[in-house]
Amino acid sequence: MYYKGTQAECDAYNAFVTSGQNYIGTTTQWAEPREVDGFWYIIKNSNYLSEMEEVEAMPIVDEEIF
Amino acid sequence: MKLGANDINAVKIGSTDVNKVYLGSNLVWEKSSPLLLDLYPNAVVAYSLRQLSTSYNGSAIKVRRSSDSNEQDISFVANDLDATSLLSFVGNGSGFIPTWYDQSGNTNTQFQSSASAQPNTVDSGTLVTLNSKPTGGFGVNRFMQTSSAVSLGSPSEMWIFTVLNLDDVNTYHWVYGCSAASNFNGGFNFYVGGGDLFVCIQGATYVQVKTPITTGNKLLSIRMRGGQTTANAVEIYINSVQATLTATHSGTSNATFSDFTHKLGARENDLFRYIGDISEFVIKTGDQSTNRAGIESNINTHYTIY
């Protein structure tokens, strides 16, 4: 599952989870938010809830494979 | 097994080597196989959850445990991943791989600093395995990458040897990406989708071939040659059998292979992430035709893929 929102909302969610998880060492964050068609997405951590819209998956990026 | 303080390296009955020794029904000694890179040295990158070289003294992986986010290096015992230490460290939670060390000696280690994208090696207290051997579970959203471009030395030929479990062959997903979004001449990619395995050598005119592939455990050997037309640029061996290839883009492959960040489980833009498990991934430069069967035999002796 993913959360869909603005870049600021996804960055805030990433910071929220990262802070809560207290990563030590080489792991520095929960996830990298990604932009698709003007919306931002971040993978959901089921232990940390957000008011952002929840979606099953990120949209498939419409680009040439090769 | 020891005799006094001495390790036993060989057991014979008469002049015949014995591979296993049992005490009752308990296996107490097993002849160790020669290590892959001792037999076939000089890999460019070498990631595995078994030890590949006696000259490599580092760890196999760094593991992050889900219970408190602590990380610990996990090494080898008797040439295999130290599963006892791994399971003890992780406990009842899950273990993830932020670092997969390169055993080639070139320090082309794979990293993933985002927790959600790290492959796993322990799932709820249980070792993630491929044919009962430890593996890296890439799921559907995970990948790793080198911290900088891998120095290849401009070779005109490259070989990939890998052990993996393909969970899905219809969705397009990358096993290995080595290129850039622009100026990608000399990059290469190896991916799965639509029921086929694709290999692409990028350049001013690039070549790409495909061959049908099924889900499940596979030992793949891939030969890529620069400066060749499509018909001669790529060879693919699936479980040691040479595959029949179909050209999906014809041209002449770039003369040499170039230095890019290497991504295990994603293409250059971090998308199309790999769906399955990877146990071993080795790249060698130069012609390995005469070594191929021996390399595959060494790998298959350990993983029993075919």
Coordinates of C-alpha atoms in Angstrom, one line a residue:
Chain A
M1 CA 0.0 0.0 0.0
Y2 CA 1.1 3.6 -0.7
Y3 CA 0.1 7.0 0.4
K4 CA -0.6 9.6 -2.3
G5 CA -0.2 13.3 -1.6
T6 CA 2.0 16.3 -2.2
Q7 CA 5.8 16.2 -2.0
A8 CA 5.6 18.0 1.3
E9 CA 3.1 15.5 2.7
C10 CA 5.2 12.6 1.6
D11 CA 8.4 14.1 2.9
A12 CA 6.7 14.7 6.2
Y13 CA 5.4 11.1 6.4
N14 CA 8.9 9.9 5.6
A15 CA 10.4 12.0 8.4
F16 CA 7.6 10.8 10.8
V17 CA 8.3 7.1 10.2
T18 CA 12.1 7.6 10.1
S19 CA 12.0 9.4 13.5
G20 CA 9.8 6.8 15.0
Q21 CA 11.9 3.9 13.8
N22 CA 15.1 5.4 15.2
Y23 CA 17.3 4.0 12.4
I24 CA 20.9 3.4 13.4
G25 CA 23.9 3.0 11.2
T26 CA 23.6 2.8 7.4
T27 CA 19.8 2.9 7.2
T28 CA 18.9 6.6 7.1
Q29 CA 15.2 6.8 6.2
W30 CA 12.0 4.9 5.7
A31 CA 11.5 5.5 2.0
E32 CA 12.1 7.7 -1.0
P33 CA 8.9 9.5 -2.1
R34 CA 8.4 9.3 -5.8
E35 CA 6.5 11.6 -8.3
V36 CA 4.2 10.2 -11.0
D37 CA 2.0 12.4 -13.1
G38 CA 2.1 15.3 -10.7
F39 CA 1.3 13.3 -7.6
W40 CA 3.7 12.1 -5.0
Y41 CA 3.7 8.6 -3.5
I42 CA 5.4 6.9 -0.5
I43 CA 5.1 3.3 0.6
K44 CA 3.0 2.9 3.7
N45 CA 4.4 1.7 7.0
S46 CA 1.4 0.0 8.7
N47 CA 2.6 1.1 12.1
Y48 CA 2.4 4.8 11.1
L49 CA -0.9 6.2 9.8
S50 CA -1.5 9.3 7.7
E51 CA -4.5 11.3 6.5
M52 CA -3.2 11.1 3.0
E53 CA -5.1 9.1 0.4
E54 CA -4.2 5.4 0.5
V55 CA -3.7 3.6 -2.8
E56 CA -3.0 0.0 -3.7
A57 CA 0.1 0.8 -5.8
M58 CA 1.9 3.5 -7.6
P59 CA 0.6 4.1 -11.2
I60 CA 2.7 2.3 -13.8
V61 CA 5.1 4.7 -15.3
D62 CA 4.2 5.1 -19.0
E63 CA 7.7 5.0 -20.5
E64 CA 9.5 3.0 -23.1
I65 CA 11.0 -0.2 -21.7
F66 CA 13.6 -0.4 -24.4
Chain B
M1 CA 35.2 -32.1 12.6
K2 CA 38.5 -32.0 14.4
L3 CA 41.1 -34.6 15.3
G4 CA 42.5 -33.1 18.5
A5 CA 43.1 -29.5 17.5
N6 CA 43.4 -30.1 13.8
D7 CA 40.7 -29.6 11.2
I8 CA 40.1 -32.5 8.9
N9 CA 40.2 -31.5 5.3
A10 CA 39.9 -34.9 3.7
V11 CA 38.6 -38.4 4.5
K12 CA 39.4 -41.4 2.4
I13 CA 38.6 -45.1 2.4
G14 CA 41.6 -46.6 0.8
S15 CA 42.3 -44.2 -2.1
T16 CA 38.6 -43.1 -2.5
D17 CA 37.6 -39.7 -1.2
V18 CA 34.6 -39.6 1.2
N19 CA 32.2 -36.7 0.9
K20 CA 30.2 -37.1 4.1
V21 CA 30.8 -38.8 7.4
Y22 CA 27.9 -39.8 9.7
L23 CA 27.9 -40.8 13.4
G24 CA 24.7 -42.8 13.5
S25 CA 22.3 -40.7 11.5
N26 CA 24.1 -37.4 12.4
L27 CA 26.2 -35.7 9.7
V28 CA 29.5 -34.9 11.5
W29 CA 31.7 -33.9 8.5
E30 CA 31.2 -32.9 4.9
K31 CA 33.9 -32.3 2.3
S32 CA 33.9 -28.6 1.4
S33 CA 33.6 -27.7 -2.3
P34 CA 36.3 -25.5 -3.8
L35 CA 35.3 -21.8 -3.7
L36 CA 34.1 -20.3 -6.9
L37 CA 36.6 -17.4 -7.1
D38 CA 39.5 -19.6 -6.0
L39 CA 38.9 -21.7 -9.1
Y40 CA 37.9 -18.8 -11.4
P41 CA 39.4 -15.6 -10.0
N42 CA 39.2 -12.0 -11.0
A43 CA 35.5 -11.1 -10.9
V44 CA 34.4 -7.5 -11.2
V45 CA 31.6 -7.9 -8.7
A46 CA 30.7 -10.9 -6.6
Y47 CA 27.6 -10.9 -4.3
S48 CA 26.6 -14.1 -2.6
L49 CA 25.4 -15.5 0.7
R50 CA 28.1 -18.2 0.5
Q51 CA 31.8 -17.5 0.6
L52 CA 33.3 -17.3 -2.8
S53 CA 37.0 -16.7 -2.1
T54 CA 39.4 -17.8 0.6
S55 CA 41.1 -14.4 0.2
Y56 CA 38.0 -12.6 1.1
N57 CA 38.0 -12.0 4.8
G58 CA 35.0 -9.7 5.1
S59 CA 31.4 -10.2 5.9
A60 CA 28.6 -11.4 3.6
I61 CA 26.0 -8.8 4.5
K62 CA 25.0 -6.2 7.0
V63 CA 21.6 -6.9 8.5
R64 CA 19.1 -4.6 10.1
R65 CA 16.7 -6.1 12.5
S66 CA 13.1 -4.9 12.6
S67 CA 12.8 -5.1 16.4
D68 CA 15.0 -2.1 17.1
S69 CA 16.6 -1.1 13.8
N70 CA 20.1 -2.1 15.0
E71 CA 22.5 -3.4 12.3
Q72 CA 25.2 -6.1 12.4
D73 CA 27.6 -7.6 9.9
I74 CA 27.0 -11.3 9.3
S75 CA 29.9 -13.4 8.1
F76 CA 30.5 -17.0 7.1
V77 CA 30.9 -20.3 8.9
A78 CA 32.3 -23.2 6.9
N79 CA 31.9 -21.2 3.7
D80 CA 28.2 -20.6 4.2
L81 CA 26.3 -17.6 5.7
D82 CA 26.4 -17.7 9.5
A83 CA 22.7 -18.4 9.8
T84 CA 23.0 -19.1 13.5
S85 CA 24.4 -15.7 14.2
L86 CA 21.9 -14.1 11.8
L87 CA 18.8 -15.7 13.4
S88 CA 20.1 -15.0 16.9
F89 CA 20.6 -11.3 16.1
V90 CA 17.3 -10.9 14.3
G91 CA 15.1 -12.9 16.8
N92 CA 11.4 -13.3 16.1
G93 CA 11.2 -10.2 13.8
S94 CA 12.6 -9.7 10.3
G95 CA 16.0 -9.1 9.0
F96 CA 16.8 -6.7 6.1
I97 CA 19.9 -6.2 4.0
P98 CA 21.2 -2.6 3.9
T99 CA 24.6 -3.7 2.6
W100 CA 25.6 -6.7 0.4
Y101 CA 29.4 -6.8 0.4
D102 CA 31.4 -7.4 -2.8
Q103 CA 33.6 -10.5 -2.4
S104 CA 35.6 -9.7 -5.6
G105 CA 38.1 -7.5 -3.8
N106 CA 37.0 -4.5 -5.7
T107 CA 34.7 -3.1 -3.0
N108 CA 31.8 -2.6 -5.4
T109 CA 29.4 -3.2 -2.5
Q110 CA 25.6 -2.8 -3.0
F111 CA 23.8 -0.5 -0.6
Q112 CA 20.2 0.5 0.3
S113 CA 19.7 3.2 2.9
S114 CA 15.9 3.3 2.7
A115 CA 14.4 0.7 5.0
S116 CA 11.4 0.0 2.8
A117 CA 13.6 -0.9 -0.2
Q118 CA 16.0 -3.3 1.6
P119 CA 15.8 -6.9 0.6
N120 CA 15.1 -9.3 3.4
T121 CA 16.9 -12.4 4.6
V122 CA 14.8 -13.3 7.6
D123 CA 11.1 -13.2 7.6
S124 CA 9.4 -13.3 11.1
G125 CA 12.2 -15.3 12.6
T126 CA 12.6 -17.7 9.6
L127 CA 15.5 -17.7 7.2
V128 CA 14.5 -16.7 3.6
T129 CA 15.8 -19.5 1.4
L130 CA 16.2 -20.7 -2.1
N131 CA 16.6 -24.5 -2.2
S132 CA 17.2 -24.4 1.5
K133 CA 20.1 -22.0 1.1
P134 CA 20.0 -18.4 2.4
T135 CA 18.9 -15.9 -0.2
G136 CA 18.0 -12.2 -0.6
G137 CA 14.3 -11.6 -0.9
F138 CA 13.6 -8.7 -3.2
G139 CA 9.8 -8.9 -3.0
V140 CA 8.3 -6.3 -5.3
N141 CA 9.7 -3.0 -4.1
R142 CA 13.3 -3.5 -3.2
F143 CA 16.7 -2.9 -4.9
M144 CA 20.3 -2.0 -4.1
Q145 CA 23.0 0.0 -5.8
T146 CA 26.7 0.6 -5.7
S147 CA 27.8 3.9 -4.2
S148 CA 29.6 4.9 -7.4
A149 CA 30.4 3.8 -10.9
V150 CA 31.9 0.3 -11.1
S151 CA 35.3 0.4 -12.9
L152 CA 35.3 -2.2 -15.6
G153 CA 38.5 -1.3 -17.5
S154 CA 36.6 -0.9 -20.8
P155 CA 36.3 -4.6 -21.6
S156 CA 34.9 -5.9 -24.9
E157 CA 33.3 -8.9 -23.2
M158 CA 31.4 -9.5 -20.0
W159 CA 29.8 -12.5 -18.4
I160 CA 27.1 -12.6 -15.7
F161 CA 26.5 -15.7 -13.6
T162 CA 23.5 -15.5 -11.2
V163 CA 21.3 -17.7 -9.1
L164 CA 17.8 -16.4 -8.6
N165 CA 14.2 -17.3 -8.1
L166 CA 11.8 -15.5 -10.5
D167 CA 8.4 -15.0 -8.8
D168 CA 6.8 -13.3 -11.9
V169 CA 7.9 -13.4 -15.6
N170 CA 5.0 -11.4 -17.0
T171 CA 5.4 -8.0 -15.2
Y172 CA 8.4 -6.1 -16.5
H173 CA 11.1 -6.0 -13.9
W174 CA 14.8 -5.5 -13.8
V175 CA 17.3 -8.0 -12.4
Y176 CA 20.3 -5.8 -13.0
G177 CA 20.7 -2.3 -14.4
C178 CA 23.9 -0.8 -15.5
S179 CA 23.4 2.4 -17.5
A180 CA 22.4 6.0 -17.2
A181 CA 19.4 8.0 -18.3
S182 CA 21.5 9.7 -20.9
N183 CA 24.9 9.0 -22.4
F184 CA 24.4 5.3 -21.7
N185 CA 26.8 3.9 -24.4
G186 CA 28.4 0.8 -23.1
G187 CA 25.7 0.1 -20.5
F188 CA 23.8 -3.2 -20.2
N189 CA 20.5 -4.3 -18.7
F190 CA 19.0 -7.6 -18.0
Y191 CA 15.3 -7.9 -17.3
V192 CA 12.2 -10.0 -17.4
G193 CA 8.7 -9.4 -18.8
G194 CA 6.0 -10.7 -21.0
G195 CA 7.2 -14.3 -20.4
D196 CA 10.7 -13.5 -21.7
L197 CA 14.2 -12.7 -20.4
F198 CA 15.8 -9.7 -22.1
V199 CA 19.4 -8.7 -22.4
C200 CA 20.3 -5.3 -23.8
I201 CA 23.7 -3.8 -24.6
Q202 CA 23.3 0.0 -25.0
G203 CA 25.1 2.2 -27.5
A204 CA 24.7 4.5 -30.5
T205 CA 22.9 1.5 -32.0
Y206 CA 22.0 -1.0 -29.4
V207 CA 21.3 -4.7 -29.5
Q208 CA 18.6 -6.5 -27.5
V209 CA 17.6 -10.1 -27.5
K210 CA 15.0 -12.2 -25.7
T211 CA 14.3 -15.8 -24.8
P212 CA 11.3 -17.4 -23.1
I213 CA 11.7 -18.0 -19.4
T214 CA 9.5 -19.4 -16.7
T215 CA 9.1 -18.7 -13.0
G216 CA 11.2 -20.6 -10.4
N217 CA 14.8 -21.1 -9.5
K218 CA 17.3 -20.5 -12.2
L219 CA 21.0 -20.5 -12.8
L220 CA 21.6 -17.9 -15.6
S221 CA 24.8 -17.4 -17.5
I222 CA 24.9 -14.4 -19.9
R223 CA 27.6 -13.6 -22.3
M224 CA 27.7 -10.0 -23.7
R225 CA 30.2 -9.0 -26.4
G226 CA 30.9 -5.5 -27.7
G227 CA 31.4 -4.6 -31.3
Q228 CA 29.2 -7.4 -32.5
T229 CA 26.0 -7.6 -34.5
T230 CA 22.9 -8.7 -32.7
A231 CA 23.3 -12.4 -33.7
N232 CA 26.7 -12.6 -32.1
A233 CA 26.5 -10.1 -29.2
V234 CA 24.7 -12.1 -26.6
E235 CA 24.5 -15.7 -25.4
I236 CA 22.2 -16.9 -22.7
Y237 CA 22.4 -20.2 -20.8
I238 CA 19.5 -21.2 -18.6
N239 CA 20.4 -23.9 -16.2
S240 CA 23.5 -24.6 -18.3
V241 CA 21.5 -25.1 -21.5
Q242 CA 22.1 -22.5 -24.3
A243 CA 18.9 -20.6 -25.1
T244 CA 17.6 -19.8 -28.5
L245 CA 17.4 -16.0 -28.9
T246 CA 15.1 -13.7 -30.8
A247 CA 16.4 -10.2 -31.7
T248 CA 14.1 -7.5 -30.4
H249 CA 16.4 -4.7 -31.5
S250 CA 19.1 -5.1 -34.1
G251 CA 22.3 -3.2 -34.4
T252 CA 25.9 -3.4 -33.4
S253 CA 26.8 -3.5 -29.8
N254 CA 28.9 -0.8 -28.3
A255 CA 32.6 -1.7 -28.7
T256 CA 33.3 -1.7 -25.0
F257 CA 31.5 -1.7 -21.7
S258 CA 31.5 1.5 -19.7
D259 CA 31.5 2.5 -16.1
F260 CA 28.1 3.1 -14.5
T261 CA 26.4 2.7 -11.1
H262 CA 25.3 -1.0 -10.9
K263 CA 21.7 -1.6 -9.6
L264 CA 20.8 -5.0 -8.3
G265 CA 17.0 -5.2 -8.8
A266 CA 16.2 -2.0 -10.6
R267 CA 16.9 -0.1 -13.8
E268 CA 18.8 3.1 -14.0
N269 CA 15.8 5.2 -12.8
D270 CA 15.2 2.9 -9.8
L271 CA 11.9 1.7 -11.3
F272 CA 10.8 -1.7 -12.6
R273 CA 12.1 -3.3 -9.5
Y274 CA 12.9 -7.0 -9.4
I275 CA 10.3 -9.5 -8.3
G276 CA 11.9 -12.5 -6.7
D277 CA 15.0 -13.6 -4.8
I278 CA 18.7 -13.4 -5.6
S279 CA 21.3 -15.7 -4.0
E280 CA 24.4 -15.0 -6.0
F281 CA 25.4 -12.5 -8.7
V282 CA 28.9 -12.5 -10.2
I283 CA 30.2 -10.5 -13.2
K284 CA 33.5 -11.4 -14.9
T285 CA 35.2 -9.6 -17.8
G286 CA 36.8 -11.3 -20.8
D287 CA 36.0 -14.5 -22.5
Q288 CA 34.7 -17.1 -20.1
S289 CA 33.6 -19.7 -22.7
T290 CA 36.0 -22.3 -21.5
N291 CA 35.2 -21.6 -17.9
R292 CA 31.4 -21.5 -18.2
A293 CA 30.7 -25.2 -17.6
G294 CA 33.0 -25.3 -14.6
I295 CA 31.6 -22.1 -13.1
E296 CA 28.0 -23.4 -13.5
S297 CA 29.0 -26.8 -12.0
N298 CA 30.5 -25.1 -9.0
I299 CA 27.4 -23.0 -8.5
N300 CA 25.0 -25.8 -9.1
T301 CA 26.9 -28.1 -6.7
H302 CA 26.0 -25.6 -4.0
Y303 CA 22.5 -24.6 -5.0
T304 CA 21.2 -27.7 -6.8
I305 CA 19.2 -25.7 -9.4
Y306 CA 19.0 -28.4 -12.1

